[in-house]
Amino acid sequence: MSTPIVSAVTQRWVLVLGAVASLMAALDTLVVATALSTIRTDLGASLQTLEWTVNGYNLSFAVLLMTAAVLGDRFGRKRMFMVGLGIFVAASALCAISTSVALLIAARVLQGIGAALLMSLALALVSAAFPPERRGMAMGLLQGITGLAVACGPLVGGAVAQGLSWQWIFWLNVPIGLLALPLVAARVPEGFGPDTAVDGTGLALVTGGAFGVVWGLVRGNIAGWSSSEVLIALLGGVALLIAFAVWEARTREPMFPMRLFVNRGFAAGNTAIFLTFAALFGEVFFYAQFLQAVLHYDPLGAGLRLLPWTLTLFFCAPVAGALADRVGERPLMVSGLALMAGGMFWIAVIADPAMTYGSFVVPFIVSGVGTSMVLPSAQSSVVGAVEHAMLGKAAGANSMMRELGGVFGIAIAAAVFAATGGYGSVDEFTAGFGPAIKVGAALALLGAVVALALPGRRAGVAAADLEAAAVSV
């Protein structure tokens, strides 16, 4: 299948609308985290129950990313993107008018379904709109905005809940989404994958497997990692994912060809993005808490003091994406993950109740610059490793690895924090914070080692040349 020619104006519209949708979906991953206490008081629910306003969203989001990619390939990426946007907007309004915690959790699960369609198909639409030689730049802009949204989620949630009310966390999505819908209809070209039928068995296996793994991870620190609930969920999920791989390798029309994992760029890029988001979500989860619990800033003040870290994602990721087009993904990913690990380890070592905020600024910048180098490079590596017809599936797999990494990262960081510290005092929190961040640094460093397996620039240029030759035939 040849790459369709898309005008520069259409490319810009696809990128802007994809970035807006990704911004909303990524922002809502952790946007309620710093507003849980306010919501608990208003709805009269326990904090443990309210954790499902975070977990419910992440669960449906992560589990359905691959399904979203398959539906986009089959029924149209633009069409299913619009369906996801409509679901997300309606669910956001339902969250805002919720009068009970049960209704809020149900609305958040529905919101996660819409987010899965938005995130997976935004990546596929942007990847398809840009030629290989400009794809890194586009990915840099898209992933810079997405990473910024993830990092700023607690800040936005705390600021809105403190300055207005927690309902406005969700109301903000409604006008943006309603404005975006007609623009998507008018400005985004339709695109399909090569499949003519939906592999029901494959969908059931991958959805069930992802559900089991994510359920086990989000419940591990609550129910206990050795509890029968968690063990059954994790082992059952892994078994279903293995069954999915076996099924896809043997069926005549697989929804996800296992041969893609033989490609070094695809396999190493996906593994690296999993480890990157595992480290990133652990950072997001604990940095804002440290600034509040130990240095005694309010939610808005803590969020503002994270800006040296978060703003690098917005400013540096587009530059890194453009560099990836010129020098290849491997040097950016290896050095970026090394910087990310170094910044995190630096923060873990200097964390102390008597420290001043100024000590955080330089390691924040180092870690943020490193993360900014990795996100677009990993994305470009994955989608650049497959032919045009496979872009939707590659985007879905990459999005799922990213979200699974985030859930895994929070679960591991929280488990280490609970084993070494706690919330009882400032000293106790600091005792748990350092080891938790060091684990994240270790995950980032492991990602750097994995990134060494990426093909060099010469291989990436050859792949682009082959695709260009295929278009000209």
mmCIF file of N, CA and C in Angstrom, residues 104-223:
data_model
loop_
_atom_site.group_PDB
_atom_site.id
_atom_site.type_symbol
_atom_site.label_atom_id
_atom_site.label_comp_id
_atom_site.label_asym_id
_atom_site.label_seq_id
_atom_site.Cartn_x
_atom_site.Cartn_y
_atom_site.Cartn_z
ATOM 1 N N LEU A 104 -19.258 8.647 39.543
ATOM 2 C CA LEU A 104 -18.007 9.256 39.101
ATOM 3 C C LEU A 104 -17.049 8.188 38.570
ATOM 4 N N ILE A 105 -16.939 7.068 39.279
ATOM 5 C CA ILE A 105 -16.051 5.995 38.832
ATOM 6 C C ILE A 105 -16.527 5.418 37.502
ATOM 7 N N ALA A 106 -17.841 5.201 37.362
ATOM 8 C CA ALA A 106 -18.391 4.682 36.105
ATOM 9 C C ALA A 106 -18.115 5.645 34.953
ATOM 10 N N ALA A 107 -18.271 6.929 35.214
ATOM 11 C CA ALA A 107 -18.013 7.927 34.168
ATOM 12 C C ALA A 107 -16.535 7.959 33.806
ATOM 13 N N ARG A 108 -15.649 7.758 34.786
ATOM 14 C CA ARG A 108 -14.216 7.745 34.512
ATOM 15 C C ARG A 108 -13.828 6.524 33.664
ATOM 16 N N VAL A 109 -14.468 5.381 33.906
ATOM 17 C CA VAL A 109 -14.212 4.194 33.081
ATOM 18 C C VAL A 109 -14.627 4.474 31.641
ATOM 19 N N LEU A 110 -15.801 5.091 31.470
ATOM 20 C CA LEU A 110 -16.279 5.451 30.135
ATOM 21 C C LEU A 110 -15.337 6.465 29.480
ATOM 22 N N GLN A 111 -14.850 7.398 30.265
ATOM 23 C CA GLN A 111 -13.902 8.386 29.764
ATOM 24 C C GLN A 111 -12.621 7.703 29.273
ATOM 25 N N GLY A 112 -12.178 6.674 29.981
ATOM 26 C CA GLY A 112 -10.998 5.922 29.572
ATOM 27 C C GLY A 112 -11.189 5.213 28.241
ATOM 28 N N ILE A 113 -12.418 4.753 27.963
ATOM 29 C CA ILE A 113 -12.710 4.124 26.670
ATOM 30 C C ILE A 113 -12.528 5.143 25.545
ATOM 31 N N GLY A 114 -13.080 6.348 25.744
ATOM 32 C CA GLY A 114 -12.891 7.401 24.751
ATOM 33 C C GLY A 114 -11.429 7.772 24.594
ATOM 34 N N ALA A 115 -10.698 7.822 25.708
ATOM 35 C CA ALA A 115 -9.281 8.195 25.665
ATOM 36 C C ALA A 115 -8.459 7.177 24.886
ATOM 37 N N ALA A 116 -8.809 5.893 24.999
ATOM 38 C CA ALA A 116 -8.090 4.852 24.258
ATOM 39 C C ALA A 116 -8.220 5.078 22.754
ATOM 40 N N LEU A 117 -9.423 5.396 22.312
ATOM 41 C CA LEU A 117 -9.628 5.689 20.892
ATOM 42 C C LEU A 117 -8.860 6.941 20.469
ATOM 43 N N LEU A 118 -8.890 7.974 21.305
ATOM 44 C CA LEU A 118 -8.210 9.225 20.970
ATOM 45 C C LEU A 118 -6.699 9.045 20.870
ATOM 46 N N MET A 119 -6.095 8.454 21.877
ATOM 47 C CA MET A 119 -4.641 8.381 21.936
ATOM 48 C C MET A 119 -4.084 7.481 20.840
ATOM 49 N N SER A 120 -4.670 6.302 20.684
ATOM 50 C CA SER A 120 -4.169 5.358 19.698
ATOM 51 C C SER A 120 -4.339 5.892 18.278
ATOM 52 N N LEU A 121 -5.515 6.449 17.978
ATOM 53 C CA LEU A 121 -5.804 6.877 16.614
ATOM 54 C C LEU A 121 -5.178 8.235 16.286
ATOM 55 N N ALA A 122 -4.947 9.084 17.281
ATOM 56 C CA ALA A 122 -4.213 10.325 17.031
ATOM 57 C C ALA A 122 -2.808 10.008 16.538
ATOM 58 N N LEU A 123 -2.165 9.053 17.178
ATOM 59 C CA LEU A 123 -0.823 8.647 16.761
ATOM 60 C C LEU A 123 -0.841 8.056 15.355
ATOM 61 N N ALA A 124 -1.851 7.211 15.061
ATOM 62 C CA ALA A 124 -1.943 6.599 13.734
ATOM 63 C C ALA A 124 -2.212 7.649 12.656
ATOM 64 N N LEU A 125 -3.107 8.588 12.930
ATOM 65 C CA LEU A 125 -3.441 9.625 11.951
ATOM 66 C C LEU A 125 -2.242 10.530 11.666
ATOM 67 N N VAL A 126 -1.529 10.937 12.707
ATOM 68 C CA VAL A 126 -0.352 11.795 12.519
ATOM 69 C C VAL A 126 0.747 11.033 11.783
ATOM 70 N N SER A 127 0.957 9.766 12.151
ATOM 71 C CA SER A 127 1.983 8.959 11.484
ATOM 72 C C SER A 127 1.692 8.813 10.000
ATOM 73 N N ALA A 128 0.409 8.615 9.654
ATOM 74 C CA ALA A 128 0.031 8.429 8.261
ATOM 75 C C ALA A 128 0.098 9.732 7.463
ATOM 76 N N ALA A 129 -0.099 10.862 8.122
ATOM 77 C CA ALA A 129 -0.146 12.144 7.414
ATOM 78 C C ALA A 129 1.233 12.659 7.016
ATOM 79 N N PHE A 130 2.270 12.258 7.760
ATOM 80 C CA PHE A 130 3.610 12.803 7.516
ATOM 81 C C PHE A 130 4.513 11.761 6.861
ATOM 82 N N PRO A 131 5.325 12.173 5.890
ATOM 83 C CA PRO A 131 6.274 11.249 5.265
ATOM 84 C C PRO A 131 7.385 10.884 6.250
ATOM 85 N N PRO A 132 8.101 9.770 5.988
ATOM 86 C CA PRO A 132 9.125 9.311 6.938
ATOM 87 C C PRO A 132 10.154 10.372 7.300
ATOM 88 N N GLU A 133 10.547 11.206 6.327
ATOM 89 C CA GLU A 133 11.608 12.183 6.599
ATOM 90 C C GLU A 133 11.149 13.335 7.493
ATOM 91 N N ARG A 134 9.839 13.507 7.720
ATOM 92 C CA ARG A 134 9.335 14.565 8.599
ATOM 93 C C ARG A 134 8.566 14.009 9.798
ATOM 94 N N ARG A 135 8.524 12.699 9.903
ATOM 95 C CA ARG A 135 7.705 12.081 10.943
ATOM 96 C C ARG A 135 8.275 12.333 12.341
ATOM 97 N N GLY A 136 9.601 12.346 12.471
ATOM 98 C CA GLY A 136 10.208 12.588 13.776
ATOM 99 C C GLY A 136 9.820 13.940 14.342
ATOM 100 N N MET A 137 9.835 14.967 13.486
ATOM 101 C CA MET A 137 9.435 16.307 13.924
ATOM 102 C C MET A 137 7.990 16.314 14.409
ATOM 103 N N ALA A 138 7.099 15.665 13.631
ATOM 104 C CA ALA A 138 5.687 15.608 14.029
ATOM 105 C C ALA A 138 5.519 14.849 15.339
ATOM 106 N N MET A 139 6.242 13.734 15.485
ATOM 107 C CA MET A 139 6.166 12.960 16.725
ATOM 108 C C MET A 139 6.698 13.758 17.906
ATOM 109 N N GLY A 140 7.725 14.577 17.646
ATOM 110 C CA GLY A 140 8.263 15.402 18.725
ATOM 111 C C GLY A 140 7.231 16.370 19.266
ATOM 112 N N LEU A 141 6.512 17.029 18.364
ATOM 113 C CA LEU A 141 5.469 17.955 18.801
ATOM 114 C C LEU A 141 4.347 17.215 19.520
ATOM 115 N N LEU A 142 3.905 16.097 18.940
ATOM 116 C CA LEU A 142 2.806 15.339 19.546
ATOM 117 C C LEU A 142 3.190 14.805 20.923
ATOM 118 N N GLN A 143 4.374 14.201 21.018
ATOM 119 C CA GLN A 143 4.785 13.599 22.284
ATOM 120 C C GLN A 143 5.228 14.647 23.297
ATOM 121 N N GLY A 144 5.721 15.787 22.834
ATOM 122 C CA GLY A 144 6.035 16.858 23.780
ATOM 123 C C GLY A 144 4.793 17.342 24.492
ATOM 124 N N ILE A 145 3.726 17.530 23.742
ATOM 125 C CA ILE A 145 2.457 17.961 24.337
ATOM 126 C C ILE A 145 1.875 16.869 25.224
ATOM 127 N N THR A 146 1.955 15.611 24.770
ATOM 128 C CA THR A 146 1.428 14.499 25.561
ATOM 129 C C THR A 146 2.196 14.338 26.871
ATOM 130 N N GLY A 147 3.524 14.385 26.784
ATOM 131 C CA GLY A 147 4.336 14.264 28.000
ATOM 132 C C GLY A 147 4.104 15.408 28.963
ATOM 133 N N LEU A 148 3.958 16.610 28.415
ATOM 134 C CA LEU A 148 3.666 17.774 29.252
ATOM 135 C C LEU A 148 2.332 17.595 29.968
ATOM 136 N N ALA A 149 1.341 17.037 29.264
ATOM 137 C CA ALA A 149 0.024 16.823 29.868
ATOM 138 C C ALA A 149 0.106 15.828 31.012
ATOM 139 N N VAL A 150 0.848 14.742 30.820
ATOM 140 C CA VAL A 150 1.007 13.749 31.892
ATOM 141 C C VAL A 150 1.671 14.382 33.112
ATOM 142 N N ALA A 151 2.762 15.117 32.865
ATOM 143 C CA ALA A 151 3.503 15.715 33.977
ATOM 144 C C ALA A 151 2.717 16.815 34.680
ATOM 145 N N CYS A 152 1.875 17.525 33.920
ATOM 146 C CA CYS A 152 1.123 18.647 34.495
ATOM 147 C C CYS A 152 -0.239 18.229 35.045
ATOM 148 N N GLY A 153 -0.603 16.967 34.914
ATOM 149 C CA GLY A 153 -1.904 16.517 35.408
ATOM 150 C C GLY A 153 -2.161 16.886 36.860
ATOM 151 N N PRO A 154 -1.247 16.526 37.778
ATOM 152 C CA PRO A 154 -1.461 16.907 39.179
ATOM 153 C C PRO A 154 -1.536 18.413 39.397
ATOM 154 N N LEU A 155 -0.722 19.188 38.667
ATOM 155 C CA LEU A 155 -0.758 20.647 38.784
ATOM 156 C C LEU A 155 -2.115 21.192 38.359
ATOM 157 N N VAL A 156 -2.599 20.787 37.196
ATOM 158 C CA VAL A 156 -3.881 21.285 36.699
ATOM 159 C C VAL A 156 -5.014 20.880 37.634
ATOM 160 N N GLY A 157 -4.992 19.613 38.070
ATOM 161 C CA GLY A 157 -6.035 19.152 38.978
ATOM 162 C C GLY A 157 -6.049 19.923 40.280
ATOM 163 N N GLY A 158 -4.857 20.121 40.867
ATOM 164 C CA GLY A 158 -4.787 20.860 42.123
ATOM 165 C C GLY A 158 -5.169 22.308 41.970
ATOM 166 N N ALA A 159 -4.710 22.955 40.883
ATOM 167 C CA ALA A 159 -5.007 24.367 40.671
ATOM 168 C C ALA A 159 -6.498 24.598 40.440
ATOM 169 N N VAL A 160 -7.119 23.758 39.622
ATOM 170 C CA VAL A 160 -8.545 23.916 39.327
ATOM 171 C C VAL A 160 -9.388 23.622 40.567
ATOM 172 N N ALA A 161 -9.049 22.547 41.270
ATOM 173 C CA ALA A 161 -9.810 22.199 42.476
ATOM 174 C C ALA A 161 -9.659 23.271 43.550
ATOM 175 N N GLN A 162 -8.479 23.869 43.648
ATOM 176 C CA GLN A 162 -8.225 24.893 44.666
ATOM 177 C C GLN A 162 -8.846 26.228 44.276
ATOM 178 N N GLY A 163 -8.760 26.589 42.992
ATOM 179 C CA GLY A 163 -9.238 27.898 42.563
ATOM 180 C C GLY A 163 -10.703 27.933 42.188
ATOM 181 N N LEU A 164 -11.246 26.830 41.676
ATOM 182 C CA LEU A 164 -12.650 26.784 41.265
ATOM 183 C C LEU A 164 -13.349 25.685 42.054
ATOM 184 N N SER A 165 -13.558 24.547 41.441
ATOM 185 C CA SER A 165 -14.095 23.359 42.097
ATOM 186 C C SER A 165 -13.662 22.154 41.297
ATOM 187 N N TRP A 166 -13.697 20.967 41.909
ATOM 188 C CA TRP A 166 -13.183 19.788 41.223
ATOM 189 C C TRP A 166 -13.982 19.467 39.958
ATOM 190 N N GLN A 167 -15.257 19.871 39.900
ATOM 191 C CA GLN A 167 -16.055 19.593 38.700
ATOM 192 C C GLN A 167 -15.456 20.236 37.454
ATOM 193 N N TRP A 168 -14.775 21.372 37.620
ATOM 194 C CA TRP A 168 -14.222 22.074 36.469
ATOM 195 C C TRP A 168 -13.044 21.341 35.846
ATOM 196 N N ILE A 169 -12.472 20.381 36.575
ATOM 197 C CA ILE A 169 -11.453 19.518 35.980
ATOM 198 C C ILE A 169 -12.009 18.832 34.740
ATOM 199 N N PHE A 170 -13.292 18.453 34.814
ATOM 200 C CA PHE A 170 -13.940 17.734 33.720
ATOM 201 C C PHE A 170 -14.704 18.653 32.779
ATOM 202 N N TRP A 171 -15.278 19.730 33.297
ATOM 203 C CA TRP A 171 -16.002 20.653 32.421
ATOM 204 C C TRP A 171 -15.089 21.261 31.358
ATOM 205 N N LEU A 172 -13.806 21.442 31.671
ATOM 206 C CA LEU A 172 -12.878 22.051 30.719
ATOM 207 C C LEU A 172 -12.771 21.246 29.419
ATOM 208 N N ASN A 173 -12.966 19.932 29.509
ATOM 209 C CA ASN A 173 -12.863 19.095 28.313
ATOM 210 C C ASN A 173 -14.016 19.316 27.339
ATOM 211 N N VAL A 174 -15.171 19.709 27.865
ATOM 212 C CA VAL A 174 -16.388 19.724 27.049
ATOM 213 C C VAL A 174 -16.326 20.747 25.910
ATOM 214 N N PRO A 175 -16.067 22.037 26.166
ATOM 215 C CA PRO A 175 -16.021 22.982 25.041
ATOM 216 C C PRO A 175 -14.886 22.691 24.068
ATOM 217 N N ILE A 176 -13.746 22.223 24.590
ATOM 218 C CA ILE A 176 -12.624 21.907 23.701
ATOM 219 C C ILE A 176 -13.003 20.770 22.754
ATOM 220 N N GLY A 177 -13.616 19.727 23.324
ATOM 221 C CA GLY A 177 -14.015 18.590 22.510
ATOM 222 C C GLY A 177 -15.099 18.934 21.508
ATOM 223 N N LEU A 178 -16.070 19.739 21.924
ATOM 224 C CA LEU A 178 -17.158 20.132 21.020
ATOM 225 C C LEU A 178 -16.637 21.000 19.883
ATOM 226 N N LEU A 179 -15.630 21.811 20.154
ATOM 227 C CA LEU A 179 -15.027 22.619 19.098
ATOM 228 C C LEU A 179 -14.197 21.758 18.149
ATOM 229 N N ALA A 180 -13.535 20.740 18.691
ATOM 230 C CA ALA A 180 -12.662 19.901 17.871
ATOM 231 C C ALA A 180 -13.441 18.989 16.929
ATOM 232 N N LEU A 181 -14.625 18.527 17.339
ATOM 233 C CA LEU A 181 -15.372 17.546 16.543
ATOM 234 C C LEU A 181 -15.643 18.007 15.107
ATOM 235 N N PRO A 182 -16.245 19.177 14.890
ATOM 236 C CA PRO A 182 -16.479 19.588 13.493
ATOM 237 C C PRO A 182 -15.189 19.848 12.722
ATOM 238 N N LEU A 183 -14.135 20.271 13.406
ATOM 239 C CA LEU A 183 -12.860 20.494 12.731
ATOM 240 C C LEU A 183 -12.253 19.170 12.258
ATOM 241 N N VAL A 184 -12.365 18.136 13.093
ATOM 242 C CA VAL A 184 -11.895 16.814 12.681
ATOM 243 C C VAL A 184 -12.673 16.341 11.455
ATOM 244 N N ALA A 185 -13.998 16.511 11.496
ATOM 245 C CA ALA A 185 -14.838 16.086 10.373
ATOM 246 C C ALA A 185 -14.450 16.784 9.079
ATOM 247 N N ALA A 186 -14.074 18.062 9.164
ATOM 248 C CA ALA A 186 -13.806 18.847 7.958
ATOM 249 C C ALA A 186 -12.344 18.789 7.507
ATOM 250 N N ARG A 187 -11.408 18.604 8.434
ATOM 251 C CA ARG A 187 -9.998 18.806 8.103
ATOM 252 C C ARG A 187 -9.134 17.546 8.086
ATOM 253 N N VAL A 188 -9.578 16.457 8.713
ATOM 254 C CA VAL A 188 -8.749 15.256 8.829
ATOM 255 C C VAL A 188 -9.155 14.237 7.766
ATOM 256 N N PRO A 189 -8.220 13.747 6.965
ATOM 257 C CA PRO A 189 -8.552 12.737 5.956
ATOM 258 C C PRO A 189 -8.789 11.371 6.590
ATOM 259 N N GLU A 190 -9.648 10.591 5.959
ATOM 260 C CA GLU A 190 -9.930 9.248 6.459
ATOM 261 C C GLU A 190 -8.791 8.309 6.080
ATOM 262 N N GLY A 191 -8.597 7.293 6.887
ATOM 263 C CA GLY A 191 -7.580 6.289 6.598
ATOM 264 C C GLY A 191 -8.008 4.941 7.143
ATOM 265 N N PHE A 192 -7.601 3.868 6.455
ATOM 266 C CA PHE A 192 -7.959 2.514 6.857
ATOM 267 C C PHE A 192 -6.704 1.655 6.895
ATOM 268 N N GLY A 193 -6.818 0.546 7.638
ATOM 269 C CA GLY A 193 -5.772 -0.458 7.619
ATOM 270 C C GLY A 193 -6.075 -1.508 6.577
ATOM 271 N N PRO A 194 -5.241 -2.534 6.468
ATOM 272 C CA PRO A 194 -5.424 -3.540 5.418
ATOM 273 C C PRO A 194 -6.471 -4.595 5.740
ATOM 274 N N ASP A 195 -6.961 -4.648 6.970
ATOM 275 C CA ASP A 195 -7.863 -5.732 7.373
ATOM 276 C C ASP A 195 -9.289 -5.486 6.896
ATOM 277 N N THR A 196 -9.969 -6.549 6.546
ATOM 278 C CA THR A 196 -11.374 -6.463 6.151
ATOM 279 C C THR A 196 -12.290 -7.097 7.193
ATOM 280 N N ALA A 197 -11.704 -7.763 8.187
ATOM 281 C CA ALA A 197 -12.511 -8.415 9.223
ATOM 282 C C ALA A 197 -11.848 -8.220 10.580
ATOM 283 N N VAL A 198 -12.653 -8.267 11.627
ATOM 284 C CA VAL A 198 -12.149 -8.135 12.993
ATOM 285 C C VAL A 198 -11.874 -9.517 13.558
ATOM 286 N N ASP A 199 -10.674 -9.719 14.059
ATOM 287 C CA ASP A 199 -10.286 -10.991 14.676
ATOM 288 C C ASP A 199 -10.840 -11.031 16.098
ATOM 289 N N GLY A 200 -12.036 -11.608 16.249
ATOM 290 C CA GLY A 200 -12.700 -11.618 17.556
ATOM 291 C C GLY A 200 -11.916 -12.370 18.608
ATOM 292 N N THR A 201 -11.333 -13.504 18.252
ATOM 293 C CA THR A 201 -10.554 -14.292 19.219
ATOM 294 C C THR A 201 -9.327 -13.516 19.679
ATOM 295 N N GLY A 202 -8.628 -12.922 18.728
ATOM 296 C CA GLY A 202 -7.455 -12.132 19.089
ATOM 297 C C GLY A 202 -7.805 -10.955 19.973
ATOM 298 N N LEU A 203 -8.891 -10.254 19.641
ATOM 299 C CA LEU A 203 -9.327 -9.128 20.460
ATOM 300 C C LEU A 203 -9.653 -9.565 21.880
ATOM 301 N N ALA A 204 -10.369 -10.674 22.005
ATOM 302 C CA ALA A 204 -10.742 -11.163 23.340
ATOM 303 C C ALA A 204 -9.512 -11.534 24.157
ATOM 304 N N LEU A 205 -8.544 -12.184 23.529
ATOM 305 C CA LEU A 205 -7.349 -12.613 24.245
ATOM 306 C C LEU A 205 -6.499 -11.429 24.693
ATOM 307 N N VAL A 206 -6.256 -10.457 23.791
ATOM 308 C CA VAL A 206 -5.399 -9.325 24.163
ATOM 309 C C VAL A 206 -6.098 -8.414 25.163
ATOM 310 N N THR A 207 -7.418 -8.253 25.017
ATOM 311 C CA THR A 207 -8.154 -7.414 25.970
ATOM 312 C C THR A 207 -8.183 -8.059 27.349
ATOM 313 N N GLY A 208 -8.480 -9.375 27.379
ATOM 314 C CA GLY A 208 -8.492 -10.084 28.666
ATOM 315 C C GLY A 208 -7.125 -10.114 29.312
ATOM 316 N N GLY A 209 -6.077 -10.311 28.509
ATOM 317 C CA GLY A 209 -4.727 -10.345 29.047
ATOM 318 C C GLY A 209 -4.306 -9.008 29.626
ATOM 319 N N ALA A 210 -4.562 -7.933 28.878
ATOM 320 C CA ALA A 210 -4.221 -6.601 29.378
ATOM 321 C C ALA A 210 -5.021 -6.270 30.633
ATOM 322 N N PHE A 211 -6.293 -6.658 30.657
ATOM 323 C CA PHE A 211 -7.121 -6.401 31.837
ATOM 324 C C PHE A 211 -6.541 -7.086 33.067
ATOM 325 N N GLY A 212 -6.157 -8.358 32.924
ATOM 326 C CA GLY A 212 -5.606 -9.087 34.066
ATOM 327 C C GLY A 212 -4.331 -8.458 34.592
ATOM 328 N N VAL A 213 -3.424 -8.087 33.682
ATOM 329 C CA VAL A 213 -2.147 -7.499 34.099
ATOM 330 C C VAL A 213 -2.367 -6.152 34.779
ATOM 331 N N VAL A 214 -3.189 -5.286 34.168
ATOM 332 C CA VAL A 214 -3.421 -3.962 34.745
ATOM 333 C C VAL A 214 -4.150 -4.071 36.067
ATOM 334 N N TRP A 215 -5.158 -4.957 36.157
ATOM 335 C CA TRP A 215 -5.878 -5.146 37.420
ATOM 336 C C TRP A 215 -4.919 -5.582 38.529
ATOM 337 N N GLY A 216 -4.057 -6.529 38.235
ATOM 338 C CA GLY A 216 -3.101 -6.988 39.238
ATOM 339 C C GLY A 216 -2.163 -5.880 39.685
ATOM 340 N N LEU A 217 -1.718 -5.047 38.742
ATOM 341 C CA LEU A 217 -0.797 -3.962 39.090
ATOM 342 C C LEU A 217 -1.462 -2.883 39.942
ATOM 343 N N VAL A 218 -2.688 -2.487 39.588
ATOM 344 C CA VAL A 218 -3.333 -1.416 40.349
ATOM 345 C C VAL A 218 -3.838 -1.909 41.703
ATOM 346 N N ARG A 219 -4.039 -3.225 41.851
ATOM 347 C CA ARG A 219 -4.532 -3.766 43.118
ATOM 348 C C ARG A 219 -3.420 -4.315 44.008
ATOM 349 N N GLY A 220 -2.205 -4.430 43.451
ATOM 350 C CA GLY A 220 -1.132 -5.076 44.189
ATOM 351 C C GLY A 220 -0.812 -4.444 45.523
ATOM 352 N N ASN A 221 -0.707 -3.112 45.571
ATOM 353 C CA ASN A 221 -0.358 -2.431 46.818
ATOM 354 C C ASN A 221 -1.527 -2.323 47.786
ATOM 355 N N ILE A 222 -2.734 -2.567 47.301
ATOM 356 C CA ILE A 222 -3.921 -2.488 48.163
ATOM 357 C C ILE A 222 -4.276 -3.857 48.733
ATOM 358 N N ALA A 223 -4.403 -4.848 47.843
ATOM 359 C CA ALA A 223 -4.807 -6.194 48.274
ATOM 360 C C ALA A 223 -3.618 -7.036 48.735
#
